[in-house]
Amino acid sequence: MKKVVLNNGVEMPIIGFGVFQIEDAAQCEQAVVDAIQAGYRLIDTASAYLNEEAVGRAIKRSGVPREELFITTKLIIQEQGYKEAKEAFEGSLRRLQLDYLDLYLVHQPLGDYYGSWRALEELYKEGRIKAIGVSNFYPDRLIDLIQHNEIVPAVNQVETHPFTQQIESQKIMEEFNVQIESWGPLAEGKNNIFENEKLLVIANKHGKSVAQIILRWLVQRDIVVIPKSTRKERIQENINIFDFELDKSDMEQIAIIDTGKNLIINHRDPDLVKWFGVTNFDIK
Ligand code: NDP
């Protein structure tokens, strides 16, 4: 399994399994078991996905030693703040049946994320989290957080796929030694991505699926990917991307598809910010 080395020396698999929108507990548990069996070692969940318990059961069921796994979860806006983040961390650990996290992310730059960050810094120093990071921090928020706090986030998980390539954001993350991680690597299937003509030509050329071309393209850009699927054959397909390589012209063709803006979620959208501010995520 190819890994990236984070800014604190921790190694992180370059491909993992995401569990957003797998609300059914049994289905989530089975998907994570299937993913671990298929070779995934990184699992990406969040308190807001309401499936940490299912992920925890799957980890136990997998039989894979804890130290071989890399478990990420995130704290949502209603858990933001120094005291709240510490409580949220304990809640996530309890639901996951774990005694440490590999990566804990502030899910959005909304609410008192400065308070949360100070809590995460302490938990990190106590050795209870191997690496701390953020998600959906656009360059301005990321730089602000870095410049006014002690610990530089190890990871920034942002929407990244062929329609939203994050070229400039990635450069800024590299400048500050923050690892970029793609959420929605397959654009959640939106915009007819699997029928995209440019991607189909490249897929046919390599005898691979469009999903494999996209994931390979991200990995070749040194971006960590966490595709989600509940289908066993796709879970396997999505990790089988290490036996071929995209060439310069393939990379150039994919570069053309970029729109330079978010397709799925824009965290600067006032309506979205309002929605986050009033939503109860019902985390127990
Ligand atoms: P993805 O881009 O991973 O797309 C998932 C969709 O693609 C599903 O509909 C799935 O269907 C389909 N799919 C998966 N593999 C294939 C394939 N090989 N061929 C055809 N279709 C396929 O979307 P996600 O939003 O789930 O993003 C991945 C992960 O990123 C999440 O699970 C979550 O962990 C994280 N995330 C983080 C966010 C954040 O704010 N930090 C926001 C959103 C996601 P099916 O299941 O039926 O196979």
Tab-separated table of N, CA, C and O and ligand atoms in Angstrom, residues 17-21 44-45 49 74 107-108 135-136 157 182-189 194 209 211-212 226-231 234 237-238 264-265 267, ligand 1:
chain	number	residue	atom	x	y	z
A	17	PHE	N	-11.112	4.354	2.483
A	17	PHE	CA	-12.526	4.069	2.211
A	17	PHE	C	-13.394	5.066	2.968
A	17	PHE	O	-13.287	5.182	4.196
A	18	GLY	N	-14.273	5.777	2.248
A	18	GLY	CA	-15.148	6.774	2.870
A	18	GLY	C	-16.536	6.212	3.113
A	18	GLY	O	-17.025	5.396	2.320
A	19	VAL	N	-17.166	6.652	4.200
A	19	VAL	CA	-18.474	6.073	4.562
A	19	VAL	C	-19.593	7.111	4.695
A	19	VAL	O	-20.586	6.876	5.368
A	20	PHE	N	-19.442	8.247	4.023
A	20	PHE	CA	-20.510	9.255	4.023
A	20	PHE	C	-21.735	8.682	3.294
A	20	PHE	O	-21.588	7.980	2.290
A	21	GLN	N	-22.918	9.003	3.818
A	21	GLN	CA	-24.178	8.576	3.198
A	21	GLN	C	-24.355	7.056	3.158
A	21	GLN	O	-24.935	6.522	2.233
A	44	ASP	N	-12.491	6.506	6.559
A	44	ASP	CA	-12.841	7.909	6.807
A	44	ASP	C	-14.306	8.033	7.188
A	44	ASP	O	-15.198	7.797	6.375
A	45	THR	N	-14.553	8.401	8.471
A	45	THR	CA	-15.916	8.633	8.908
A	45	THR	C	-15.997	10.023	9.533
A	45	THR	O	-15.069	10.825	9.440
A	49	TYR	N	-21.824	11.679	10.225
A	49	TYR	CA	-22.320	10.601	9.343
A	49	TYR	C	-23.181	9.608	10.134
A	49	TYR	O	-23.812	8.737	9.546
A	74	LYS	N	-14.239	13.109	12.310
A	74	LYS	CA	-14.277	14.580	12.242
A	74	LYS	C	-15.279	15.124	13.244
A	74	LYS	O	-16.262	14.442	13.551
A	107	HIS	N	-14.309	19.494	10.826
A	107	HIS	CA	-15.044	19.184	9.592
A	107	HIS	C	-15.263	20.401	8.673
A	107	HIS	O	-15.231	20.271	7.458
A	108	GLN	N	-15.520	21.561	9.300
A	108	GLN	CA	-15.747	22.788	8.506
A	108	GLN	C	-15.199	23.994	9.274
A	108	GLN	O	-15.197	23.994	10.505
A	135	SER	N	-10.808	20.191	7.430
A	135	SER	CA	-11.513	19.836	6.209
A	135	SER	C	-12.305	21.046	5.736
A	135	SER	O	-12.847	21.791	6.555
A	136	ASN	N	-12.354	21.206	4.444
A	136	ASN	CA	-13.109	22.305	3.830
A	136	ASN	C	-12.551	23.673	4.213
A	136	ASN	O	-13.290	24.652	4.248
A	157	GLN	N	-8.780	18.116	4.124
A	157	GLN	CA	-9.631	17.291	3.254
A	157	GLN	C	-10.629	18.203	2.544
A	157	GLN	O	-11.463	18.825	3.194
A	182	SER	N	-8.576	14.230	-0.890
A	182	SER	CA	-9.776	14.479	-1.695
A	182	SER	C	-11.009	13.861	-1.080
A	182	SER	O	-11.046	12.655	-0.846
A	183	TRP	N	-12.032	14.673	-0.828
A	183	TRP	CA	-13.349	14.067	-0.590
A	183	TRP	C	-14.144	14.158	-1.885
A	183	TRP	O	-13.880	15.027	-2.718
A	184	GLY	N	-15.093	13.204	-2.050
A	184	GLY	CA	-15.859	13.163	-3.310
A	184	GLY	C	-14.963	12.950	-4.510
A	184	GLY	O	-15.155	13.605	-5.545
A	185	PRO	N	-14.000	12.031	-4.433
A	185	PRO	CA	-13.052	11.873	-5.554
A	185	PRO	C	-13.745	11.510	-6.870
A	185	PRO	O	-13.254	11.873	-7.942
A	186	LEU	N	-14.903	10.846	-6.760
A	186	LEU	CA	-15.644	10.462	-7.964
A	186	LEU	C	-16.778	11.457	-8.228
A	186	LEU	O	-17.742	11.155	-8.941
A	187	ALA	N	-16.658	12.638	-7.633
A	187	ALA	CA	-17.673	13.706	-7.767
A	187	ALA	C	-19.061	13.185	-7.395
A	187	ALA	O	-20.069	13.671	-7.906
A	188	GLU	N	-19.094	12.173	-6.526
A	188	GLU	CA	-20.350	11.530	-6.109
A	188	GLU	C	-21.172	11.097	-7.321
A	188	GLU	O	-22.405	11.030	-7.254
A	189	GLY	N	-20.521	10.848	-8.439
A	189	GLY	CA	-21.214	10.422	-9.667
A	189	GLY	C	-21.913	11.569	-10.383
A	189	GLY	O	-22.572	11.359	-11.409
A	194	PHE	N	-19.063	9.442	-14.956
A	194	PHE	CA	-18.655	8.122	-15.455
A	194	PHE	C	-18.878	7.979	-16.974
A	194	PHE	O	-18.429	7.026	-17.579
A	209	SER	N	-11.503	1.238	-15.688
A	209	SER	CA	-12.777	1.954	-15.597
A	209	SER	C	-12.521	3.448	-15.404
A	209	SER	O	-11.413	3.850	-14.999
A	211	ALA	N	-13.708	5.226	-13.054
A	211	ALA	CA	-13.414	5.426	-11.621
A	211	ALA	C	-11.927	5.188	-11.348
A	211	ALA	O	-11.278	5.971	-10.630
A	212	GLN	N	-11.376	4.138	-11.931
A	212	GLN	CA	-9.954	3.838	-11.704
A	212	GLN	C	-9.048	4.932	-12.291
A	212	GLN	O	-8.041	5.284	-11.689
A	226	ILE	N	-10.404	8.863	-0.879
A	226	ILE	CA	-11.227	8.019	0.005
A	226	ILE	C	-12.574	7.711	-0.667
A	226	ILE	O	-13.630	8.089	-0.168
A	227	PRO	N	-12.558	7.004	-1.821
A	227	PRO	CA	-13.823	6.723	-2.508
A	227	PRO	C	-14.776	5.896	-1.649
A	227	PRO	O	-14.336	5.054	-0.870
A	228	LYS	N	-16.062	6.149	-1.826
A	228	LYS	CA	-17.113	5.393	-1.109
A	228	LYS	C	-17.844	4.491	-2.101
A	228	LYS	O	-18.139	4.900	-3.231
A	229	SER	N	-18.150	3.297	-1.682
A	229	SER	CA	-19.094	2.452	-2.413
A	229	SER	C	-19.665	1.432	-1.445
A	229	SER	O	-18.992	1.045	-0.491
A	230	THR	N	-20.901	1.022	-1.691
A	230	THR	CA	-21.454	-0.062	-0.871
A	230	THR	C	-21.426	-1.377	-1.652
A	230	THR	O	-21.885	-2.390	-1.162
A	231	ARG	N	-20.885	-1.328	-2.884
A	231	ARG	CA	-20.861	-2.557	-3.698
A	231	ARG	C	-19.465	-3.179	-3.660
A	231	ARG	O	-18.472	-2.527	-4.021
A	234	ARG	N	-17.161	-2.834	-6.652
A	234	ARG	CA	-16.611	-1.484	-6.854
A	234	ARG	C	-15.566	-1.146	-5.784
A	234	ARG	O	-14.586	-0.444	-6.055
A	237	GLU	N	-12.613	-2.716	-7.160
A	237	GLU	CA	-12.181	-1.989	-8.370
A	237	GLU	C	-11.443	-0.691	-7.995
A	237	GLU	O	-10.394	-0.385	-8.561
A	238	ASN	N	-11.981	0.013	-7.021
A	238	ASN	CA	-11.438	1.340	-6.695
A	238	ASN	C	-10.045	1.291	-6.063
A	238	ASN	O	-9.322	2.283	-6.101
A	264	ILE	N	-19.933	20.306	-5.659
A	264	ILE	CA	-20.848	19.661	-4.707
A	264	ILE	C	-21.220	20.597	-3.553
A	264	ILE	O	-22.390	20.810	-3.289
A	265	ILE	N	-20.228	21.129	-2.864
A	265	ILE	CA	-20.510	22.041	-1.743
A	265	ILE	C	-19.542	23.226	-1.790
A	265	ILE	O	-18.322	23.036	-1.900
A	267	HIS	N	-18.386	26.021	0.706
A	267	HIS	CA	-18.470	26.388	2.124
A	267	HIS	C	-18.521	27.891	2.365
A	267	HIS	O	-18.552	28.333	3.504
B	1	NDP	P1	-17.537	9.646	-4.010
B	1	NDP	O1	-16.970	10.645	-4.936
B	1	NDP	O2	-16.660	8.662	-3.349
B	1	NDP	O3	-18.666	8.901	-4.865
B	1	NDP	C1	-19.473	7.915	-4.313
B	1	NDP	C2	-20.517	7.551	-5.388
B	1	NDP	O4	-19.880	6.925	-6.512
B	1	NDP	C3	-21.555	6.599	-4.872
B	1	NDP	O5	-22.784	6.941	-5.503
B	1	NDP	C4	-21.071	5.240	-5.387
B	1	NDP	O6	-22.182	4.394	-5.581
B	1	NDP	C5	-20.415	5.613	-6.691
B	1	NDP	N1	-19.262	4.751	-7.036
B	1	NDP	C6	-18.242	4.381	-6.222
B	1	NDP	N2	-17.350	3.636	-6.886
B	1	NDP	C7	-17.817	3.525	-8.153
B	1	NDP	C8	-17.338	2.875	-9.314
B	1	NDP	N3	-16.189	2.200	-9.294
B	1	NDP	N4	-18.067	2.959	-10.453
B	1	NDP	C9	-19.233	3.659	-10.482
B	1	NDP	N5	-19.743	4.301	-9.404
B	1	NDP	C10	-19.033	4.234	-8.255
B	1	NDP	O7	-18.444	10.450	-2.950
B	1	NDP	P2	-18.408	10.682	-1.375
B	1	NDP	O8	-19.147	11.921	-1.112
B	1	NDP	O9	-18.847	9.470	-0.657
B	1	NDP	O10	-16.879	10.981	-1.035
B	1	NDP	C11	-15.986	10.010	-0.533
B	1	NDP	C12	-15.764	10.193	0.953
B	1	NDP	O11	-15.265	11.487	1.244
B	1	NDP	C13	-17.033	10.122	1.797
B	1	NDP	O12	-17.546	8.823	1.924
B	1	NDP	C14	-16.562	10.753	3.077
B	1	NDP	O13	-15.796	9.829	3.816
B	1	NDP	C15	-15.700	11.893	2.533
B	1	NDP	N6	-16.466	13.160	2.414
B	1	NDP	C16	-16.069	14.207	3.214
B	1	NDP	C17	-16.698	15.425	3.153
B	1	NDP	C18	-16.224	16.540	4.016
B	1	NDP	O14	-16.901	17.571	4.120
B	1	NDP	N7	-15.079	16.403	4.653
B	1	NDP	C19	-17.869	15.647	2.271
B	1	NDP	C20	-18.203	14.497	1.448
B	1	NDP	C21	-17.501	13.325	1.528
B	1	NDP	P3	-22.314	2.945	-4.839
B	1	NDP	O15	-22.129	3.147	-3.371
B	1	NDP	O16	-23.693	2.504	-5.230
B	1	NDP	O17	-21.230	2.090	-5.467
